[in-house]
CSV table of C-alpha atoms and ligand atoms in Angstrom, one decimal:
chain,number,residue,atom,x,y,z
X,1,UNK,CA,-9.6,12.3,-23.2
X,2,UNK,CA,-10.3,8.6,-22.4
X,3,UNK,CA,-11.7,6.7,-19.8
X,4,UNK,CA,-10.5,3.4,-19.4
X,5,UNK,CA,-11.8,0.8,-16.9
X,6,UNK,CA,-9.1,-1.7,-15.8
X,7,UNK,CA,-10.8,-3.2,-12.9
X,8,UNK,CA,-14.4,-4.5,-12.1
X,9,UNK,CA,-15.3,-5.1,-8.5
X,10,UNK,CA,-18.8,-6.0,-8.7
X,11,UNK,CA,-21.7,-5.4,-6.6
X,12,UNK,CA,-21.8,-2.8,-3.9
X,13,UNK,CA,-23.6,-1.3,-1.0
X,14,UNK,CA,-23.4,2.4,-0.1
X,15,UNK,CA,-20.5,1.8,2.6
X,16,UNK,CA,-22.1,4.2,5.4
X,17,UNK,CA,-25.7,2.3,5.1
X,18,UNK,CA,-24.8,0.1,8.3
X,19,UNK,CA,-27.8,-2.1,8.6
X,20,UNK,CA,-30.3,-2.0,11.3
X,21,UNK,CA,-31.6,-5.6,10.4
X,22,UNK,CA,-29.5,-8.8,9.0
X,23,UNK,CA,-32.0,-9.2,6.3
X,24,UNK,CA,-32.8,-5.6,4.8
X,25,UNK,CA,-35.6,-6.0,2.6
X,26,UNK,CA,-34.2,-3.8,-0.4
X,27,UNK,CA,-30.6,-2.6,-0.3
X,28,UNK,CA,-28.8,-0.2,-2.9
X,29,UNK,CA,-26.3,-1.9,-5.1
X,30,UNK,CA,-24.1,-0.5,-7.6
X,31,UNK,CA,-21.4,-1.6,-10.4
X,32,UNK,CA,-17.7,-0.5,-8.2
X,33,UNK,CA,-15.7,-0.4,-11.3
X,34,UNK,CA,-12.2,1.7,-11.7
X,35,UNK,CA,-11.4,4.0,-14.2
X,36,UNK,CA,-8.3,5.7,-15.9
X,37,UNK,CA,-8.0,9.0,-16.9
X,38,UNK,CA,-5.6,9.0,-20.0
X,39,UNK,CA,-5.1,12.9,-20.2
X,40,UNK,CA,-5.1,14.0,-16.5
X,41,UNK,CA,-4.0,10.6,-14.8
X,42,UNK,CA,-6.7,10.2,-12.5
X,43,UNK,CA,-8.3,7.2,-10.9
X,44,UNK,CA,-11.6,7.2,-10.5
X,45,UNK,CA,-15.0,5.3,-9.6
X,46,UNK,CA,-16.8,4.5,-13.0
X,47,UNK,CA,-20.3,5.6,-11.6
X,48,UNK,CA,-20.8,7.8,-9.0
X,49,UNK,CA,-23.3,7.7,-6.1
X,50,UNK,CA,-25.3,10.2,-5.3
X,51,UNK,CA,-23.9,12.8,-2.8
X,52,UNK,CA,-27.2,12.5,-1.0
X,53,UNK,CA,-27.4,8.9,-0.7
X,54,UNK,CA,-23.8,8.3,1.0
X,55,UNK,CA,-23.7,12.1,3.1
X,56,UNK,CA,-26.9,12.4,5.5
X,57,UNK,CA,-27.8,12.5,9.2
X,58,UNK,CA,-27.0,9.2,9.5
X,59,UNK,CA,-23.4,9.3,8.6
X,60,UNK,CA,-21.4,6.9,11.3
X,61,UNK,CA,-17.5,7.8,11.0
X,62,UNK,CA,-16.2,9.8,14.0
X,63,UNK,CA,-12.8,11.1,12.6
X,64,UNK,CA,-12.2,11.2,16.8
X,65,UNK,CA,-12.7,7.2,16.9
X,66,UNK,CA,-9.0,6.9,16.5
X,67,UNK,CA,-5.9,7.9,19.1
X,68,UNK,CA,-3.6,8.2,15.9
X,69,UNK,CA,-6.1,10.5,14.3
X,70,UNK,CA,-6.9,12.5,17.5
X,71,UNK,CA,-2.8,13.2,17.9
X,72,UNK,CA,-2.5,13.9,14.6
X,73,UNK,CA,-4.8,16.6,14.1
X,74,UNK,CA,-3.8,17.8,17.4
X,75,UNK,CA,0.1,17.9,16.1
X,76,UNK,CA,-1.1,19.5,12.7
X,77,UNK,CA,-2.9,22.5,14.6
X,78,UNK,CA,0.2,23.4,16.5
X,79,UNK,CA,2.4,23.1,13.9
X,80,UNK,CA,0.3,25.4,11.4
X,81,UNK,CA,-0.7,28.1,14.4
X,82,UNK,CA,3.1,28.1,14.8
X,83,UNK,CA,3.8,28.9,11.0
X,84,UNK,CA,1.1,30.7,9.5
X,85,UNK,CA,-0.3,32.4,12.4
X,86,UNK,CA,-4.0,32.2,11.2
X,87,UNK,CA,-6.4,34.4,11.7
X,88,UNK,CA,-8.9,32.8,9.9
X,89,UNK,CA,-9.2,28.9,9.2
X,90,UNK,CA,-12.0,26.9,7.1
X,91,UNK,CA,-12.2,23.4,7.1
X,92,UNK,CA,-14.4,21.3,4.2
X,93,UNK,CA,-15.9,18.5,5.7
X,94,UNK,CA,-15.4,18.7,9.8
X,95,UNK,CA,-16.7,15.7,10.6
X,96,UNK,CA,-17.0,15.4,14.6
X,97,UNK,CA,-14.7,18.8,15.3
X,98,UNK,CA,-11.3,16.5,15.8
X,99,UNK,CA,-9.4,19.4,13.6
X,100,UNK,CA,-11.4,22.5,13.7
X,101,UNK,CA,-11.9,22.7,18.0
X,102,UNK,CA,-8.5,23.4,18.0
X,103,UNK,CA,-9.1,26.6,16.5
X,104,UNK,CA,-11.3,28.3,19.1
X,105,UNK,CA,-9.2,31.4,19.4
X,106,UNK,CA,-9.6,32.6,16.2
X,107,UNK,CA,-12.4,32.6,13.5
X,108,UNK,CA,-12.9,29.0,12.8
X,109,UNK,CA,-15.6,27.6,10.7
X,110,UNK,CA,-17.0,24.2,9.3
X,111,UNK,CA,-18.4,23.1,6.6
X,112,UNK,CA,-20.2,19.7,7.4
X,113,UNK,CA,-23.4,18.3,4.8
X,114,UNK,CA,-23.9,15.7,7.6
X,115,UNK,CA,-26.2,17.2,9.4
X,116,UNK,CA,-25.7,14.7,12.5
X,117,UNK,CA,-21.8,15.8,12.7
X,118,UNK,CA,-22.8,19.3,11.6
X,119,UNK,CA,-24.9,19.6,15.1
X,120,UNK,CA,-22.0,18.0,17.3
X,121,UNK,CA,-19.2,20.9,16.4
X,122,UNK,CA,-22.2,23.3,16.2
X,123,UNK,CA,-22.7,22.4,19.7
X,124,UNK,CA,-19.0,22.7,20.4
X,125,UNK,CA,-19.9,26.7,19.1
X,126,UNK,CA,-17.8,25.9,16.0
X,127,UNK,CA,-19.8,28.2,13.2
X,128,UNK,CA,-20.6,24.9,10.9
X,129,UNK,CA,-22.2,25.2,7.4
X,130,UNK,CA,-24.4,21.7,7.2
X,131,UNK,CA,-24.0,22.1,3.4
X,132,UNK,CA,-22.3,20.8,0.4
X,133,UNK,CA,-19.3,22.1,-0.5
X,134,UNK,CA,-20.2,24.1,-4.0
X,135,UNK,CA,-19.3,27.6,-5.4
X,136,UNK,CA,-22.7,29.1,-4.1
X,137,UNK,CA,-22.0,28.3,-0.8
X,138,UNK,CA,-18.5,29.7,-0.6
X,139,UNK,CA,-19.7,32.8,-1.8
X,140,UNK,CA,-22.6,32.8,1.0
X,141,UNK,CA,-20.1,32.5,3.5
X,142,UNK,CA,-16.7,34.8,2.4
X,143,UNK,CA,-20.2,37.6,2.6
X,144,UNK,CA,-20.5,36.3,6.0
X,145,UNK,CA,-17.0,35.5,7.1
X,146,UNK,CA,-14.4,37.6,4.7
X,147,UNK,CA,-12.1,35.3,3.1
X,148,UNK,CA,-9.7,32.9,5.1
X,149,UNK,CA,-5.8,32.5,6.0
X,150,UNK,CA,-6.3,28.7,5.5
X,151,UNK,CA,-8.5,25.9,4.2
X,152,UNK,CA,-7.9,22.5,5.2
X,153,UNK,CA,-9.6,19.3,4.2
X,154,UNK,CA,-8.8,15.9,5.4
X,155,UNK,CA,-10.5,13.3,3.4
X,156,UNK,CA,-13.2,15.1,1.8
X,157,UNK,CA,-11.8,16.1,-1.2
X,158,UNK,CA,-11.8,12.8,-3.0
X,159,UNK,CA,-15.4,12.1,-2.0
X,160,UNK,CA,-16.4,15.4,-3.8
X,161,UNK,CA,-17.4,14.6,-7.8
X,162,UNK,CA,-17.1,18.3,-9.4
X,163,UNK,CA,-13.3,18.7,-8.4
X,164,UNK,CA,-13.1,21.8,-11.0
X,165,UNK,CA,-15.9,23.9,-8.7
X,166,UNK,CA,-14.3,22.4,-5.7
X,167,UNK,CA,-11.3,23.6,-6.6
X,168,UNK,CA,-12.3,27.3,-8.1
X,169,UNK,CA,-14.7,27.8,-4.6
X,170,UNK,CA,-11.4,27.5,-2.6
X,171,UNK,CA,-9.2,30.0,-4.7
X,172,UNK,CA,-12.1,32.2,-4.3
X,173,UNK,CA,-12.5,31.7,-0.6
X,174,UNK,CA,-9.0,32.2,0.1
X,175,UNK,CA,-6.5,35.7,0.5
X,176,UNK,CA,-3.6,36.0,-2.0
X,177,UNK,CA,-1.6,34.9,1.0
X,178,UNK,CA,-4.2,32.2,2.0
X,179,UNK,CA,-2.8,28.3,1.9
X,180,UNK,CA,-4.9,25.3,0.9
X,181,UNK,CA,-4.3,22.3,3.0
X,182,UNK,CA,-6.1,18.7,1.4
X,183,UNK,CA,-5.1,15.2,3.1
X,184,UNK,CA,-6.0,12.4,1.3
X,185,UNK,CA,-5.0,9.0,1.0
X,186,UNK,CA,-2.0,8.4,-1.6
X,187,UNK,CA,-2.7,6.2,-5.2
X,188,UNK,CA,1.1,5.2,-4.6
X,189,UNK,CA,0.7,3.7,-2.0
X,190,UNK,CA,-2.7,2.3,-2.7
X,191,UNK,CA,-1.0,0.8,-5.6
X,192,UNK,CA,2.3,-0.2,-3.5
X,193,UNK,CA,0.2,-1.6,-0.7
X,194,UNK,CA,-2.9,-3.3,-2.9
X,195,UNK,CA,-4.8,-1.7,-0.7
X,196,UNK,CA,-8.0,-2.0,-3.5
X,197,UNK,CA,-10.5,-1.1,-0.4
X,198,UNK,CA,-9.5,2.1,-0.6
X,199,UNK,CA,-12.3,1.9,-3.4
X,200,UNK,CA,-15.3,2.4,-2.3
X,201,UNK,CA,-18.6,4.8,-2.8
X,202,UNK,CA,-17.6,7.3,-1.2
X,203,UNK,CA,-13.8,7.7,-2.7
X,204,UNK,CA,-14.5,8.8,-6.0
X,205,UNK,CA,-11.0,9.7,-6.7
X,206,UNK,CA,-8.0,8.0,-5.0
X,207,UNK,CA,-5.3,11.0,-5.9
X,208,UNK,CA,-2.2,10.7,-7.3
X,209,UNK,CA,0.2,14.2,-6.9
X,210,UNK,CA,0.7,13.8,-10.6
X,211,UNK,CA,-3.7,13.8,-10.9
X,212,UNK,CA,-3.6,16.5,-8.7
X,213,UNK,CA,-1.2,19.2,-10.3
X,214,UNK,CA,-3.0,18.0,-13.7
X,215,UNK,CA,-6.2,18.7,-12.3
X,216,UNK,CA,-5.1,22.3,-10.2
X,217,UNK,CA,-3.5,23.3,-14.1
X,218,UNK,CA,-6.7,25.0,-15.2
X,219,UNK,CA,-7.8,27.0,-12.3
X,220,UNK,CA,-5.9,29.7,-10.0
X,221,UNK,CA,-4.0,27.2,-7.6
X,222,UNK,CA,-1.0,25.0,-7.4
X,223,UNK,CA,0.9,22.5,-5.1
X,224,UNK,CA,4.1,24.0,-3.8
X,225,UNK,CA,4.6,21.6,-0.6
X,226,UNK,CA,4.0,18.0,0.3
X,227,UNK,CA,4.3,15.7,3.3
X,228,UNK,CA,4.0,12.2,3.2
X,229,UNK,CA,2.1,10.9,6.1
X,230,UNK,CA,0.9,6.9,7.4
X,231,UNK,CA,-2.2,7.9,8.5
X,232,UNK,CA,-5.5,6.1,6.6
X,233,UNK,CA,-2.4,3.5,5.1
X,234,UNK,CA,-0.3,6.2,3.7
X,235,UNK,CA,-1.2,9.7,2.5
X,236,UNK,CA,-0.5,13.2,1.1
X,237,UNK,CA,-1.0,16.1,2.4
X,238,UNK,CA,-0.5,18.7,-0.1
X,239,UNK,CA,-0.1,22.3,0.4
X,240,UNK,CA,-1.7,24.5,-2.5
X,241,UNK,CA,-1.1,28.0,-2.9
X,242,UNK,CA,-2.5,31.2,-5.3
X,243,UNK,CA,-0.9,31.2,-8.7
X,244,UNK,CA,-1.3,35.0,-7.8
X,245,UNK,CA,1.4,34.7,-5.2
X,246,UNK,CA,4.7,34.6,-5.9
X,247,UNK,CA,6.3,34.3,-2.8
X,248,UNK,CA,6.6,30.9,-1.8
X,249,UNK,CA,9.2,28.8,-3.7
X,250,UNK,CA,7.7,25.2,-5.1
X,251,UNK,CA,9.5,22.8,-2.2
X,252,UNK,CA,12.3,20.4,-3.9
X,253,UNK,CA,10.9,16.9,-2.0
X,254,UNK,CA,7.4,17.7,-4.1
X,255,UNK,CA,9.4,17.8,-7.3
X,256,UNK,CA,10.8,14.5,-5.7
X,257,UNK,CA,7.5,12.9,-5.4
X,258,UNK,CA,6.2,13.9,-8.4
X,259,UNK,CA,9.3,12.1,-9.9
X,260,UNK,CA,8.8,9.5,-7.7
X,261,UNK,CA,5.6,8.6,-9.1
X,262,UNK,CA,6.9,8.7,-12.9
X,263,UNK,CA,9.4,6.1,-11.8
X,264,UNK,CA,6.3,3.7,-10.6
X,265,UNK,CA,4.7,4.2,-13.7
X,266,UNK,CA,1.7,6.0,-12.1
X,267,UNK,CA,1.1,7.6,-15.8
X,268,UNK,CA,0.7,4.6,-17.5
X,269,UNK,CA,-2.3,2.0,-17.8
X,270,UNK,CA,0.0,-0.8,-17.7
X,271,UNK,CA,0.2,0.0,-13.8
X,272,UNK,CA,-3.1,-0.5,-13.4
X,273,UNK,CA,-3.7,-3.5,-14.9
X,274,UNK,CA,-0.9,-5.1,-13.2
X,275,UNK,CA,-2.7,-3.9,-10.0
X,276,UNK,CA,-6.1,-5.3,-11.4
X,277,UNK,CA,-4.0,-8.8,-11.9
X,278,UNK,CA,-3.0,-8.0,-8.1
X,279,UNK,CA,-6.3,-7.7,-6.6
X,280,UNK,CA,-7.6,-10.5,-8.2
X,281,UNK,CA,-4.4,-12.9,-6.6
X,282,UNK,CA,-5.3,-10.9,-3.1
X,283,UNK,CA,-8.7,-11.8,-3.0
X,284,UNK,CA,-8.4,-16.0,-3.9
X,285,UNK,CA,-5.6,-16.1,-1.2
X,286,UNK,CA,-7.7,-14.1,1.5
X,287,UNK,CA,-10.6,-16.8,0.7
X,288,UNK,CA,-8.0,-19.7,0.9
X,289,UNK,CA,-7.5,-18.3,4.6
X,290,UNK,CA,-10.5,-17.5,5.9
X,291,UNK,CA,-11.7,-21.3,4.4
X,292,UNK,CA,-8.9,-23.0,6.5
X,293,UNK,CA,-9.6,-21.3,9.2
X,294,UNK,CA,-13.8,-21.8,9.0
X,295,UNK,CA,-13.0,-25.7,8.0
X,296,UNK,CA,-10.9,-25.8,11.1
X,297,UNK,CA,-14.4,-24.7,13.1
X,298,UNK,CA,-12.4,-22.0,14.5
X,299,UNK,CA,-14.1,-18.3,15.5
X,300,UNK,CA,-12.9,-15.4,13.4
X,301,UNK,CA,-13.9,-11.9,14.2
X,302,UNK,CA,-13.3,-8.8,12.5
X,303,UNK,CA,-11.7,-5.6,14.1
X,304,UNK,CA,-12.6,-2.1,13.1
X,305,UNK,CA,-15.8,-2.4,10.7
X,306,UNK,CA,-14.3,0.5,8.3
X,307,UNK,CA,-16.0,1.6,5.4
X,308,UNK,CA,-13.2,0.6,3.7
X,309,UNK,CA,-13.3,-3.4,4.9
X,310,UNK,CA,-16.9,-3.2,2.5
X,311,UNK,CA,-15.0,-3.4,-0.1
X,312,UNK,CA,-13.3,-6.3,0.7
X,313,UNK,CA,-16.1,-8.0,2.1
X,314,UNK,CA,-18.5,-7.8,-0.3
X,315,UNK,CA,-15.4,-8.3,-4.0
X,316,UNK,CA,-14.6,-11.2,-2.0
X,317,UNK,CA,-18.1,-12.7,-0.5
X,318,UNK,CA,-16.6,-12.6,2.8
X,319,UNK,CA,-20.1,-12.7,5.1
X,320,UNK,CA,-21.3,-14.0,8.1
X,321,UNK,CA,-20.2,-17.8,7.6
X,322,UNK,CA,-16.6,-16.5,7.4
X,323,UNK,CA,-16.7,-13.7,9.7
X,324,UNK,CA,-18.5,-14.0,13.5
X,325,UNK,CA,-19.2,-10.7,13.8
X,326,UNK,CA,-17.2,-7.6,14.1
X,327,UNK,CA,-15.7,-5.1,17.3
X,328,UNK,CA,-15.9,-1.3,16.5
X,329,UNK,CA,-15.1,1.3,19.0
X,330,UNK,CA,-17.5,3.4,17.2
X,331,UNK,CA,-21.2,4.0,19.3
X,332,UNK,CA,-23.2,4.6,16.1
X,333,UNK,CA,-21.9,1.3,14.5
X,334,UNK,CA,-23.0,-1.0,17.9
X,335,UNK,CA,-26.0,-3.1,16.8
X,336,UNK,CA,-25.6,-3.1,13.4
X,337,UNK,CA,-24.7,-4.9,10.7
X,338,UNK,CA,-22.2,-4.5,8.0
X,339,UNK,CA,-23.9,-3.4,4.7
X,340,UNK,CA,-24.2,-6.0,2.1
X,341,UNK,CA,-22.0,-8.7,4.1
X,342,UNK,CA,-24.5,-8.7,6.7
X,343,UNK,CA,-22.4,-9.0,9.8
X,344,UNK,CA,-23.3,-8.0,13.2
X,345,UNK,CA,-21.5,-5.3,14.9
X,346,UNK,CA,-20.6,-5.3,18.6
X,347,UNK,CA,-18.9,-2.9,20.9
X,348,UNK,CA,-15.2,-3.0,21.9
X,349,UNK,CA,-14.8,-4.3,25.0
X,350,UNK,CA,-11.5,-6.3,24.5
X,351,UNK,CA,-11.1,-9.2,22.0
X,352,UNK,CA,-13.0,-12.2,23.9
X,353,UNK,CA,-10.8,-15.2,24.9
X,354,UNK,CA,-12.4,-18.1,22.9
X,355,UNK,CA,-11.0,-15.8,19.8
X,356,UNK,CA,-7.9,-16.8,17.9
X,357,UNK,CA,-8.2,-14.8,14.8
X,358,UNK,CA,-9.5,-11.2,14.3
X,359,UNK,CA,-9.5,-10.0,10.6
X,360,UNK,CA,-8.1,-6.3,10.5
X,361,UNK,CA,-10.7,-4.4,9.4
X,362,UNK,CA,-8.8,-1.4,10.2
X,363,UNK,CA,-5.4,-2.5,8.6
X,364,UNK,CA,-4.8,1.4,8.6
X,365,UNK,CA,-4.3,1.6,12.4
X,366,UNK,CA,-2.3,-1.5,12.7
X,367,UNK,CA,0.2,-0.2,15.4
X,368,UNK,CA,-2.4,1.6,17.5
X,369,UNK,CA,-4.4,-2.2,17.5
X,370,UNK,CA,-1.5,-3.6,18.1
X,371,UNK,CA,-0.2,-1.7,21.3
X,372,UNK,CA,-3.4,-2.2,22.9
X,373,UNK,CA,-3.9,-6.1,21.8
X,374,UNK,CA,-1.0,-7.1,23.6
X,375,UNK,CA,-2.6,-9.6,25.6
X,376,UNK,CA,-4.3,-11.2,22.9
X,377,UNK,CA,-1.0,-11.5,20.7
X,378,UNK,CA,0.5,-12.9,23.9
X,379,UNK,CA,-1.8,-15.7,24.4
X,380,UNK,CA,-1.5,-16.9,21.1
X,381,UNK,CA,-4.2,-14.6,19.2
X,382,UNK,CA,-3.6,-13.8,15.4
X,383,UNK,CA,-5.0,-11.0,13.2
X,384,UNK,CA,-5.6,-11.7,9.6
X,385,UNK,CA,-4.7,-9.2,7.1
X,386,UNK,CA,-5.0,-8.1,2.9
X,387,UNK,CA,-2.4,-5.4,3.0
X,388,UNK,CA,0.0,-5.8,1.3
X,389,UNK,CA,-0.6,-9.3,0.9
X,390,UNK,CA,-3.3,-11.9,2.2
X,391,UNK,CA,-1.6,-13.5,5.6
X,392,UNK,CA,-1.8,-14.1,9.2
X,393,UNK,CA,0.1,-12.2,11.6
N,1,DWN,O1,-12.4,8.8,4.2
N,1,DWN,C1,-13.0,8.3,5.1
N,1,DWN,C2,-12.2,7.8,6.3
N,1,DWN,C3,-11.3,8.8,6.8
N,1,DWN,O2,-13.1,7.4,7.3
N,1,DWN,C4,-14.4,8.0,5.0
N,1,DWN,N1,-14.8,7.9,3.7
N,1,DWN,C5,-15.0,7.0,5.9
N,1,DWN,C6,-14.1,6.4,7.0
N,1,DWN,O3,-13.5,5.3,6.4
N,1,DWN,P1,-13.0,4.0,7.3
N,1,DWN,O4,-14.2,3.5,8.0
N,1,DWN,O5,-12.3,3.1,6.4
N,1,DWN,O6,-12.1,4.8,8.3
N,1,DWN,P2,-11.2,4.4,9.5
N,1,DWN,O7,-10.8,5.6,10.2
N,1,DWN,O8,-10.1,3.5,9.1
N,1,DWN,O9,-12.2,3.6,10.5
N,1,DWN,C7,-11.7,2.9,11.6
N,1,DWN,C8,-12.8,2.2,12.3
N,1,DWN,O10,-12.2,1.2,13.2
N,1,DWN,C9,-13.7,3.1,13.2
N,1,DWN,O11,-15.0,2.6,13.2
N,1,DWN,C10,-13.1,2.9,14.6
N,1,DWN,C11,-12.6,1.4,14.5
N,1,DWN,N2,-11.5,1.1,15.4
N,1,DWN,C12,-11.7,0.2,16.4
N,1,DWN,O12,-12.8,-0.4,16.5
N,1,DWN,N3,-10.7,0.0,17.2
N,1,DWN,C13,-10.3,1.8,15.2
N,1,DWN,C14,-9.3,1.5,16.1
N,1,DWN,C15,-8.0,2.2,15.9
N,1,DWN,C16,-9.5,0.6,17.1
N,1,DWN,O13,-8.6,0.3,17.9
């Protein structure tokens, strides 16, 4: 197998190290470089972090920041209570409880390695595992739990390196009947959207369904449903079942995607150096504007200091003579500052009125920011985007 790097975008900071202090004495960099798989298809980081540099008690996402995540999850837990009727549910990497809580009736566990998280759903009296997600620890807890009707992971799988234990420790963890639920953001349309900050430390795979049925061919699973979704810019949530069990059919639609994907050209290395061309074209144009803009003495602000807006920041040199400062709705982000861009965080309290142009840090939730900007777009205000293209809107 080869591994071929198609793009290169430079130096790095761990994404979750938001800074307490503008000018950090030392600060983690790394090379954030892409890579091609040619025998499985996967896209991945060229050098990964260490788990326990990027996953600690420190770790500031709240998957509950968002309304659109809080409904969705909310809308997911019906929807599978309704058609699996669970007894049992497991869910790898639980982040603030925003899935798992609502699960209370039956046995419902976490697995969180952030031990901050870990101690808010263990509070909730969700049973939470502050641990990495290996073999070993699977086995520790089917002895303590018995094995589980479902295991569901939203965004966690494609920060975790060793994908072939990951994989094995949830076939093991599971009954023959047992479903395997993993919702992470789509290479299509990463690749469709130039959405290159979905690169980032932390995302050491950005799956494609053909990576993912290449990767599931040598162990005791396989895909047999998939729903597209807009959430985190457009994912997939695939359903995996035992190879053991013959009793669910392999849904047409997924046969659809899969084909769907072949017609982009997600197979072939030519795709992604077209999308390296991209990314270099997206981040010249997003300098043009933010340079206007800064020459014109105007304010710009950005909105949502994601993990994901470090990538862009920091490939394009975006820092604190471009941007003011950012508003988060996130508590554990207020006072800080971005990591390696070095711009201060504030809280939310409404986009002030001297401010004309907010950079969307959270391009993701676009329609949510949107709805509740109102005002601001009605007085003239403009937000600043990368996705799909650099532009005001
Ligand atoms: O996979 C991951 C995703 C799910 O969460 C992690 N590796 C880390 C994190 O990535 P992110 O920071 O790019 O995720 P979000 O969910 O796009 O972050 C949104 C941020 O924007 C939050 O800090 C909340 C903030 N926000 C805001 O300030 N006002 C969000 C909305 C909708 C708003 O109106």
């Amino acid at each position: 197998m080869k591994k071929i790097e198609f793009l290169n975008l430079g130096s790095h900071p761990i994404t979750n190290s938001y800074l307490s202090t503008k000018k950090p004495k030392k600060e983690f960099m790394y090379n954030l470089k892409l890579i091609y798989h040619s025998s499985t298809k996967l896209i991945s980081l060229g050098k990964f972090v260490s788990p326990k540099k990027m996953f600690n008690d420190k770790y500031a996402h709240r998957a509950s920041a968002s309304k659109t995540m809080r409904s969705a999850y909310e809308k997911l837990a019906k929807s599978l209570i309704k058609t699996y009727k669970p007894q049992s549910i497991l869910e790898i990497g639980s982040n603030d409880g925003c899935f798992i809580k609502h699960f209370k009736k039956i046995n419902n566990i976490g697995v969180e390695p952030c031990k901050n998280l870990a101690d808010i759903t263990s509070r909730m009296r969700i049973k939470t595992y502050p641990n990495f997600w290996t073999k070993k620890l699977s086995k520790k807890i089917i002895n303590q739990n018995g094995l589980f009707d479902i295991i569901y992971s939203a965004n966690t799988i494609s920060h975790i390196h060793n994908l072939k234990e990951t994989f094995d420790a949830i076939e093991i963890s599971l009954k023959k009947s047992g479903i395997f639920i993993l919702e992470d953001p789509s290479l299509l349309e990463a690749l469709k959207k130039n959405s290159y900050d979905q690169f980032y430390d932390e995302h050491a795979y950005v799956f494609s369904l053909t990576a993912l049925k290449n990767l599931t061919r040598k162990t005791g699973l396989e895909i047999f449903k998939v729903e597209k979704l807009n959430t985190h810019g457009g994912s997939n949530r695939v359903f995996f079942k035992k190879k053991i069990n013959q009793k669910v059919q392999i849904s047409k639609k997924y046969i659809k995607f899969l084909s769907d994907e072949k017609k982009f050209g997600i197979e072939k290395l030519s795709t992604y150096r077209k999308f390296a061309r991209n990314v270099k074209k997206s981040k010249n144009a997003l300098i043009s504007i933010f340079r206007k803009i800064k020459n014109d003495g105007k304010i710009i602000i950005g909105y949502g200091a994601t993990y994901k807006s470090s990538t862009v920041l920091n490939y394009c040199g975006l820092k604190n003579n471009f941007i003011d400062y950012f508003l988060d709705t996130t508590p554990t982000k207020f006072g800080k500052f971005t990591p390696g861009s070095h711009i201060p965080i504030y809280q939310y309290k409404g986009i002030p009125n001297n401010v004309r142009y907010a950079y969307l840090g959270a391009w993701n939730f676009k329609d949510e920011i949107f709805k509740k900007e109102k005002k601001y777009i009605r007085n003239g205000g403009k937000f600043i985007t990368h996705v799909p293209y650099p532009r005001i809107i």
